[in-house]
CSV table of C-alpha atoms and ligand atoms in Angstrom, one decimal:
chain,number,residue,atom,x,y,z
A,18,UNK,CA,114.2,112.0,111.8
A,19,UNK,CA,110.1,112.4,110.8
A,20,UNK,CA,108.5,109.0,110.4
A,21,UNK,CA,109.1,108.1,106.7
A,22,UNK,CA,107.0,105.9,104.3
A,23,UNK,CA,107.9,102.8,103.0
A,24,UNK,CA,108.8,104.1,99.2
A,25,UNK,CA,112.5,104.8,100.1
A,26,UNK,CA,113.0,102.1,102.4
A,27,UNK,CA,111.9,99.3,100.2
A,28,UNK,CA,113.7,100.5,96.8
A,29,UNK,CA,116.7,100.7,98.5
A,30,UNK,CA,116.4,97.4,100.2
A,31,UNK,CA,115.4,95.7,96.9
A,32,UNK,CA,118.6,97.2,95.3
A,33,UNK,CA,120.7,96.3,98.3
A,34,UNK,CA,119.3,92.5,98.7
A,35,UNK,CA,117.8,92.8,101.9
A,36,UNK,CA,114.7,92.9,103.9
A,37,UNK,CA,112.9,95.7,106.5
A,38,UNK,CA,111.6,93.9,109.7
A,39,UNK,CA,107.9,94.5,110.5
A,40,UNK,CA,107.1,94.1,113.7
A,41,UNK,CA,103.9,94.4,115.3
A,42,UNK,CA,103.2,96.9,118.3
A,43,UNK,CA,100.8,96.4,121.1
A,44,UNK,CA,102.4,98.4,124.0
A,45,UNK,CA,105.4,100.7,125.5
A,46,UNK,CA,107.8,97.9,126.3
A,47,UNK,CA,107.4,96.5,122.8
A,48,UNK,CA,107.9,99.5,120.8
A,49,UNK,CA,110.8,100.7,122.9
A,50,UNK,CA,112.9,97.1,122.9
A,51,UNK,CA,111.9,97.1,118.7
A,52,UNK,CA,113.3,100.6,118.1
A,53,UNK,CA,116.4,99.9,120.5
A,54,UNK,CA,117.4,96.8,118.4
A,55,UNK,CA,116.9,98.9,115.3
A,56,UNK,CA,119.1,102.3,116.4
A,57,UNK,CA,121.9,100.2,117.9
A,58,UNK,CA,122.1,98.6,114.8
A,59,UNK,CA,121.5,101.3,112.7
A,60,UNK,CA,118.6,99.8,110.8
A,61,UNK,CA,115.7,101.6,109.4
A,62,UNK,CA,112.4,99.5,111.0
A,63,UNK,CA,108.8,99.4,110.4
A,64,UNK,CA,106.4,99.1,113.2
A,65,UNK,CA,103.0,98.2,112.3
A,66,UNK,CA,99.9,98.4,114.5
A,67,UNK,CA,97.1,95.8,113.9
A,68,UNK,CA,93.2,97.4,114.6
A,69,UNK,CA,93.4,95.0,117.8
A,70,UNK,CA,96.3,97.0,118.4
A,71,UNK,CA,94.7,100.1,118.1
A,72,UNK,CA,92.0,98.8,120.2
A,73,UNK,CA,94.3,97.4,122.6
A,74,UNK,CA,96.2,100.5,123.6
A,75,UNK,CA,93.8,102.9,122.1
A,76,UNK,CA,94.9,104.9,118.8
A,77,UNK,CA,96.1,108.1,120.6
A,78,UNK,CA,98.5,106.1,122.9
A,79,UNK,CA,99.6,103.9,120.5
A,80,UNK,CA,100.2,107.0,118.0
A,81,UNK,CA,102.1,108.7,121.2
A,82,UNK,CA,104.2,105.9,121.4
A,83,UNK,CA,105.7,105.7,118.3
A,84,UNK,CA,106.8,109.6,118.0
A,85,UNK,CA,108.3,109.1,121.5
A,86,UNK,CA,110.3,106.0,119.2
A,87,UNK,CA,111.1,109.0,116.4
A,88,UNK,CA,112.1,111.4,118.7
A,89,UNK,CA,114.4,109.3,121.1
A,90,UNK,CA,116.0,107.3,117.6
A,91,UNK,CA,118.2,108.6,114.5
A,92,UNK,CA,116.8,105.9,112.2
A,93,UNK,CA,113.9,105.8,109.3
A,94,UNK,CA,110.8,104.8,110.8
A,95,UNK,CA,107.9,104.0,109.1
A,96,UNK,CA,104.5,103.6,111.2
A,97,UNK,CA,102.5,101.3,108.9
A,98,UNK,CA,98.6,99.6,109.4
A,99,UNK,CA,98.8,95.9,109.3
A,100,UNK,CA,95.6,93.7,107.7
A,101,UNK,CA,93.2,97.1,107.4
A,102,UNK,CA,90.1,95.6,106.5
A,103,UNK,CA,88.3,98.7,105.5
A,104,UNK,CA,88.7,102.1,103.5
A,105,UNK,CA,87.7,104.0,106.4
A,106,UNK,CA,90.3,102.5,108.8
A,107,UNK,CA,92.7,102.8,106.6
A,108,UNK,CA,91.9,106.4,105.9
A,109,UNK,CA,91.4,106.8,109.9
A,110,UNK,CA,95.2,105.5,110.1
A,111,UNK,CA,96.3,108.4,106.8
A,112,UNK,CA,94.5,111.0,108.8
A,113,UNK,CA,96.3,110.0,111.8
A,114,UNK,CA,100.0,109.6,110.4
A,115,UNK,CA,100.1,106.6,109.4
A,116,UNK,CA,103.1,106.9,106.7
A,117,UNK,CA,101.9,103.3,105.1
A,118,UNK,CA,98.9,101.2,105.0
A,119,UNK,CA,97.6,97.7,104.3
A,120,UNK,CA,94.3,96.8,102.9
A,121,UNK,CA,93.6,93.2,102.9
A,122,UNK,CA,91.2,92.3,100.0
A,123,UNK,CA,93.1,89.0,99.6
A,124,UNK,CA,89.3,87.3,101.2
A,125,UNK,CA,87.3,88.7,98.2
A,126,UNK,CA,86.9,88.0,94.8
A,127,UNK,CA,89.8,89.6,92.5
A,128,UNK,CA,87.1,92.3,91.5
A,129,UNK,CA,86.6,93.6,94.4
A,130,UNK,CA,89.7,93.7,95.7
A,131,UNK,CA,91.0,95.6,92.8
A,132,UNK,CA,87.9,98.3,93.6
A,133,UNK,CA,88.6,98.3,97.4
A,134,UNK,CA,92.3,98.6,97.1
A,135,UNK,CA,92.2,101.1,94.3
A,136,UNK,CA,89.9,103.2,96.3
A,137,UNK,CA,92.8,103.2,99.4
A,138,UNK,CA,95.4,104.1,97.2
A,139,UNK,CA,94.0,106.7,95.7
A,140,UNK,CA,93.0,107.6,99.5
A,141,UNK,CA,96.6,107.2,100.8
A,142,UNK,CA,98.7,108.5,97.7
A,143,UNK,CA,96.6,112.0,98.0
A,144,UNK,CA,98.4,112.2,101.5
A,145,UNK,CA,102.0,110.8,100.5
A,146,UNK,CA,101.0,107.5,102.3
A,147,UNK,CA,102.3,104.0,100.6
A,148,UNK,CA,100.2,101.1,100.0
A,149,UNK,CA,100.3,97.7,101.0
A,150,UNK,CA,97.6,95.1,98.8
A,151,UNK,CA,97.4,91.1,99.1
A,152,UNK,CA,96.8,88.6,96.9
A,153,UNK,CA,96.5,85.1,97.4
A,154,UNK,CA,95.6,83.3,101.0
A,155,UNK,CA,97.8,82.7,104.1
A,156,UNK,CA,96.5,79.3,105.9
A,157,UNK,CA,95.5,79.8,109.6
A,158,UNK,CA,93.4,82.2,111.5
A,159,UNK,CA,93.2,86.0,110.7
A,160,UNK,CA,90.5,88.3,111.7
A,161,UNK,CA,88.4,85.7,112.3
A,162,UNK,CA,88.2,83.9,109.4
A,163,UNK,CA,90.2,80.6,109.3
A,164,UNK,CA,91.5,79.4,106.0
A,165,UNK,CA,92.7,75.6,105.9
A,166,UNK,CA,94.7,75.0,103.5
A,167,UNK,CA,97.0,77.8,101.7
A,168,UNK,CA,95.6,79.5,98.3
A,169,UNK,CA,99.0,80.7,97.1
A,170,UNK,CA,99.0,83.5,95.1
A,171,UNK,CA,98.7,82.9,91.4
A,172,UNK,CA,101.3,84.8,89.2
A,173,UNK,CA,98.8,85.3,86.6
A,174,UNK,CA,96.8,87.8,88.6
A,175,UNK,CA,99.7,90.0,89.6
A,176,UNK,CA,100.5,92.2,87.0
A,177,UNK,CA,96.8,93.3,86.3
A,178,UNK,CA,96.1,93.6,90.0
A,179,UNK,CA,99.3,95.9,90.6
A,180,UNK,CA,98.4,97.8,87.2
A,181,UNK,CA,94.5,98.5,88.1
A,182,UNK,CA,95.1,99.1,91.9
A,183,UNK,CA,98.6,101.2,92.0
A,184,UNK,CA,99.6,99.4,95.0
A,185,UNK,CA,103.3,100.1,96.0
A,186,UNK,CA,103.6,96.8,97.6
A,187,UNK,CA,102.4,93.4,97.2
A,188,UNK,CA,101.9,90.3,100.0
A,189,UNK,CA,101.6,87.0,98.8
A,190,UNK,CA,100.8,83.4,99.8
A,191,UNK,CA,104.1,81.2,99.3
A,192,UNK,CA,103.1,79.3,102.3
A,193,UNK,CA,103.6,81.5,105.3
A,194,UNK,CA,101.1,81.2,108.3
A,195,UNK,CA,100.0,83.4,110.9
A,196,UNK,CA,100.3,82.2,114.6
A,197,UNK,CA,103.0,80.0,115.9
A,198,UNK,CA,101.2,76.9,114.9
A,199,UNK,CA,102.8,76.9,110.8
A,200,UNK,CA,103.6,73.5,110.3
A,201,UNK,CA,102.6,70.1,111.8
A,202,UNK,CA,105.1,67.7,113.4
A,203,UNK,CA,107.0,65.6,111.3
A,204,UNK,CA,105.9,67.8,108.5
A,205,UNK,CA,109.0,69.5,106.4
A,206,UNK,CA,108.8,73.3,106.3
A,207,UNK,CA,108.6,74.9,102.8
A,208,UNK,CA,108.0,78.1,100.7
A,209,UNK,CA,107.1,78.3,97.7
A,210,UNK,CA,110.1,79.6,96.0
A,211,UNK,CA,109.3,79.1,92.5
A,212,UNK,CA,105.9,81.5,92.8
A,213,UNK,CA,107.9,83.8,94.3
A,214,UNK,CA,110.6,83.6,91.3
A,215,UNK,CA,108.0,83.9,88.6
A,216,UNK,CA,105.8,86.9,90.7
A,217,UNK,CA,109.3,88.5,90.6
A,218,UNK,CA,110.1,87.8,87.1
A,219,UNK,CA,106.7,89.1,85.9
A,220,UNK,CA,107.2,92.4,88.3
A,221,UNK,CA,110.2,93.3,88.1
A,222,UNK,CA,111.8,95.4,90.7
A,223,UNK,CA,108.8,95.5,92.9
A,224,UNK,CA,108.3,95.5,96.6
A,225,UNK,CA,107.0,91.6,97.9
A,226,UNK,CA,105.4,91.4,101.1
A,227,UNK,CA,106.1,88.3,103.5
A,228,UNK,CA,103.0,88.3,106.2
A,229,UNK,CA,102.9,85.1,108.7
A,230,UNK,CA,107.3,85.0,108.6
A,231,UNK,CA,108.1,84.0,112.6
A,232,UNK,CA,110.1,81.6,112.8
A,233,UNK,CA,109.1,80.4,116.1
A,234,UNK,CA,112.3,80.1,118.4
A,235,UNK,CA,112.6,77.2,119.6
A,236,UNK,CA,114.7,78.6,123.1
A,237,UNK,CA,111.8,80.9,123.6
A,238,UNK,CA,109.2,77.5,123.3
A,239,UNK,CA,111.4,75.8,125.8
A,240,UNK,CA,111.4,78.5,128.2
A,241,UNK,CA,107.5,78.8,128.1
A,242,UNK,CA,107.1,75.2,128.2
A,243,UNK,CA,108.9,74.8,131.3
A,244,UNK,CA,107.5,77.3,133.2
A,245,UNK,CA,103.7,76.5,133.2
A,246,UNK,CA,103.3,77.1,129.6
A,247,UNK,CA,101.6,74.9,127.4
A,248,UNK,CA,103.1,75.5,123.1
A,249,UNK,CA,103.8,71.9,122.2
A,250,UNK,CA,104.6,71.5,119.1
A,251,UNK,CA,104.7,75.5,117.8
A,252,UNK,CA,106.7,75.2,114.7
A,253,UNK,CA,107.8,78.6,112.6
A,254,UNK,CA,109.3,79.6,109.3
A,255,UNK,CA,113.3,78.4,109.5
A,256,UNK,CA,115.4,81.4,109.2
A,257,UNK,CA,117.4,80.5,106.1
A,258,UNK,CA,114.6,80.3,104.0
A,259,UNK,CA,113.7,83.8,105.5
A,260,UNK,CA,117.2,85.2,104.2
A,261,UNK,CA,116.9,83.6,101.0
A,262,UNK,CA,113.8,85.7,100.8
A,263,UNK,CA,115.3,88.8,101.9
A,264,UNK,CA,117.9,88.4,99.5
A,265,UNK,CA,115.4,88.5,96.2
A,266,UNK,CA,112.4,90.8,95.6
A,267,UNK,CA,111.0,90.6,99.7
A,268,UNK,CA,111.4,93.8,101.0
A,269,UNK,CA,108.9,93.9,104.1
A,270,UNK,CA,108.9,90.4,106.6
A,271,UNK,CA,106.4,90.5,108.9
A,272,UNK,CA,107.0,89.2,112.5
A,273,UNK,CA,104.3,89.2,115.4
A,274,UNK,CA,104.3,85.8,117.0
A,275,UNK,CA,108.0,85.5,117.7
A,276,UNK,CA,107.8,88.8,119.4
A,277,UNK,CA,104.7,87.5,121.8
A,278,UNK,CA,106.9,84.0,122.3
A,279,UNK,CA,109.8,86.5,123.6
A,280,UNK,CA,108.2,88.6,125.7
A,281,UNK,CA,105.9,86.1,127.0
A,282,UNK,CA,108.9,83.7,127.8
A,283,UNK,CA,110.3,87.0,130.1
A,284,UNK,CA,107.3,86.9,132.0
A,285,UNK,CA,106.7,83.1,132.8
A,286,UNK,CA,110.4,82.8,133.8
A,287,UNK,CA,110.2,85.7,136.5
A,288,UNK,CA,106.4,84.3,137.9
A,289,UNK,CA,108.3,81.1,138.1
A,290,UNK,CA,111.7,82.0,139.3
A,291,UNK,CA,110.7,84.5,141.7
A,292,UNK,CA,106.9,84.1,142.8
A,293,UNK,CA,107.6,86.9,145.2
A,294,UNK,CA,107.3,89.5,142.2
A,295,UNK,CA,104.3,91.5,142.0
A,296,UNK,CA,106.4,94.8,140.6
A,297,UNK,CA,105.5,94.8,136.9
A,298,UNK,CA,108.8,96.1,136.6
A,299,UNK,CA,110.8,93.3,137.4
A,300,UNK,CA,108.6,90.7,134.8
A,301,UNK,CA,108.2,93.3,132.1
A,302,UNK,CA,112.1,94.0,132.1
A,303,UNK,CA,113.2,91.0,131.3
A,304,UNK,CA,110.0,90.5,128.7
A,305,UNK,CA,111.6,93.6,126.9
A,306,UNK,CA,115.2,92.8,127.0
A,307,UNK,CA,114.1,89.4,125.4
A,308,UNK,CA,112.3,91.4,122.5
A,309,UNK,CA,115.3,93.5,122.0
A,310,UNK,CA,117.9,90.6,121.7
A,311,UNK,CA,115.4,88.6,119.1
A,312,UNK,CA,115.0,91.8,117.0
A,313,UNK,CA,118.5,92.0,116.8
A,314,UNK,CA,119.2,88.6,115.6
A,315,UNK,CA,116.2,89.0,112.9
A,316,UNK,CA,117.9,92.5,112.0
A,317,UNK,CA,121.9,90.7,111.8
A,318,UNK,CA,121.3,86.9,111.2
A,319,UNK,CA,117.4,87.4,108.7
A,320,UNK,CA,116.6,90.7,107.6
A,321,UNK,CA,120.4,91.7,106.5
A,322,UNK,CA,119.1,95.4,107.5
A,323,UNK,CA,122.1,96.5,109.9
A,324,UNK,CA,123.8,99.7,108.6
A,325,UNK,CA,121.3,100.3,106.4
A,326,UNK,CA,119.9,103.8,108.3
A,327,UNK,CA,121.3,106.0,105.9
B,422,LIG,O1,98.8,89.1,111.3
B,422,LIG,C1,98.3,89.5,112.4
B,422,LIG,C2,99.2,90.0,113.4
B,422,LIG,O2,99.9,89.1,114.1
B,422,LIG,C3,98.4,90.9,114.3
B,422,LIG,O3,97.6,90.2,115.2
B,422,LIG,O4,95.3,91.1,115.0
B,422,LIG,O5,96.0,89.8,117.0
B,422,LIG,O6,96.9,92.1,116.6
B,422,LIG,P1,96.4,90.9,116.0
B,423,LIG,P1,103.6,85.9,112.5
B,423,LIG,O1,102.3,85.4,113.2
B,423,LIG,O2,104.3,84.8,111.7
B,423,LIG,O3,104.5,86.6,113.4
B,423,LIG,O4,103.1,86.9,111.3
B,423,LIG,C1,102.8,88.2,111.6
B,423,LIG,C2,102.1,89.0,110.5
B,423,LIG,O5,102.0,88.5,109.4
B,423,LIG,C3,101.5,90.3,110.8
B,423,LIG,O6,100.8,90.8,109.8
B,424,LIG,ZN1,99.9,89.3,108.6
């Protein structure tokens, strides 16, 4: 199956009350333990690829990667640019085969914003490529630019921005974070619900966006921490309020930092259990099958996706 865009995907997730994983690729092992998950479980999957992601593995490689994915899976795949920051990266991603695109205006005035992401869609809907916009500010670091406390996304602003821009998705603030740092001790985790109700209610039937949505396994913190790794007090997003959103009018979760935690957890564990190793076999295997089992819990036990590759 050719990589698809996220037009199909979403509307049949919103009508079927769950959500499509979005998972952020950096190398071979990642992209092959995400698409794994995803075929055995027969659930379509987005991978998305960051522009330090591009400059990590290089944009041919990382392109490469994902149609060995296509070619070796029998599920929906969309390949889709997270936080593009610029028309022509974004347009650099359409030319390439990108079948969806972010631009993240959600640092400038509503103005431009509008112009910037009106200028991609037009851009990106000329090629048959979907749109991702944001509005409203995630707290944490992103791009380098830190944001302290969370602007969440004001319903007021969403109908005109989704009118004037043509965007096929929307991201909001509901108070997600980037990073694996979300909350700080003793502090109670919570979303927003209620924005996201009345965004929802004042756009109906359209794609919402959840960016920032690890949830920061706990097992995985434990496992770093005890071999040599230092994550105290990395707090994430709890699951159920995760599925709550999947149920309603979140279509796309993003998750990066739970993927890093997994992999990364692999890794420590082997250079601790075995100092012998120096194969990058034996640590990256383990790293991988890690991935693998997390995206299948996100696919069964958050996203509600399995089955849903038809
Ligand atoms: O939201 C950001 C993603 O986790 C990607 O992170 O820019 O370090 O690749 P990155
Ligand atoms: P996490 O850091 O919570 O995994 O969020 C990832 C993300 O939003 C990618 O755009
Ligand atoms: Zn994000």
């Amino acid at each position: 199956m050719p990589l698809v865009s996220t037009k199909e995907m979403f509307k049949k997730a919103y009508e079927g009350g769950y959500a499509i994983g979005a998972f952020n690729v950096n190398n071979m092992e990642i992209v092959q333990a995400i698409v794994e998950a995803a075929n055995e479980l027969k659930s379509p999957v987005i991978l998305q690829a960051s522009k330090g992601a591009r400059d990590y593995a290089n944009p041919v490689y990382l392109k490469k990667l994902v149609e060995a994915a296509v070619e070796t899976s029998d599920i929906p795949i969309a390949l889709h640019l997270d936080h593009g920051d610029t028309f022509e990266l974004c347009k650099s991603c359409i030319d390439s085969g990108f079948t969806s695109v972010m631009i993240d205006g959600s640092h400038l005035s509503f103005e431009d914003n509008v112009a910037l992401t009106k200028k991609v869609v037009e851009y990106a809907h000329a090629h048959g490529v979907t749109v991702e916009g944001e509005l409203g500010q995630l707290a944490g670091v992103e791009d380098e630019i830190s944001v302290e406390h969370h602007s969440y996304t004001n319903p007021d602003d969403v109908v005109e921005f989704v009118t004037r821009t043509g965007v096929d998705s929307l991201a909001i603030a509901i108070g997600t974070s980037h990073g694996a740092f979300k909350f700080k001790p003793g502090q109670n985790p919570q979303l927003r619900f209620d924005i996201l109700e009345e965004i929802t209610r004042r756009l109906p039937e359209f794609p919402i966006v959840l960016h920032g949505a690890s949830s920061v396994s706990q097992e995985y913190v434990k496992i770093i921490q005890e071999n040599g790794g230092s994550m105290k007090d990395a707090i994430g997003i709890p699951e159920d309020m995760l599925r709550q959103a999947a149920r309603s009018a979140v279509c796309k979760i993003n998750i990066d930092s739970d993927l890093r935690l997994a992999f990364t957890a692999g890794i420590r564990k082997t250079f601790n259990d075995k100092p012998e190793v120096f194969d990058p076999r034996t640590y990256l295997k383990p790293a991988r099958a890690n991935i693998k089992d997390l995206v299948k819990h996100k696919i069964t036990e958050v996203l509600g996706s399995e089955g849903k590759a038809v």
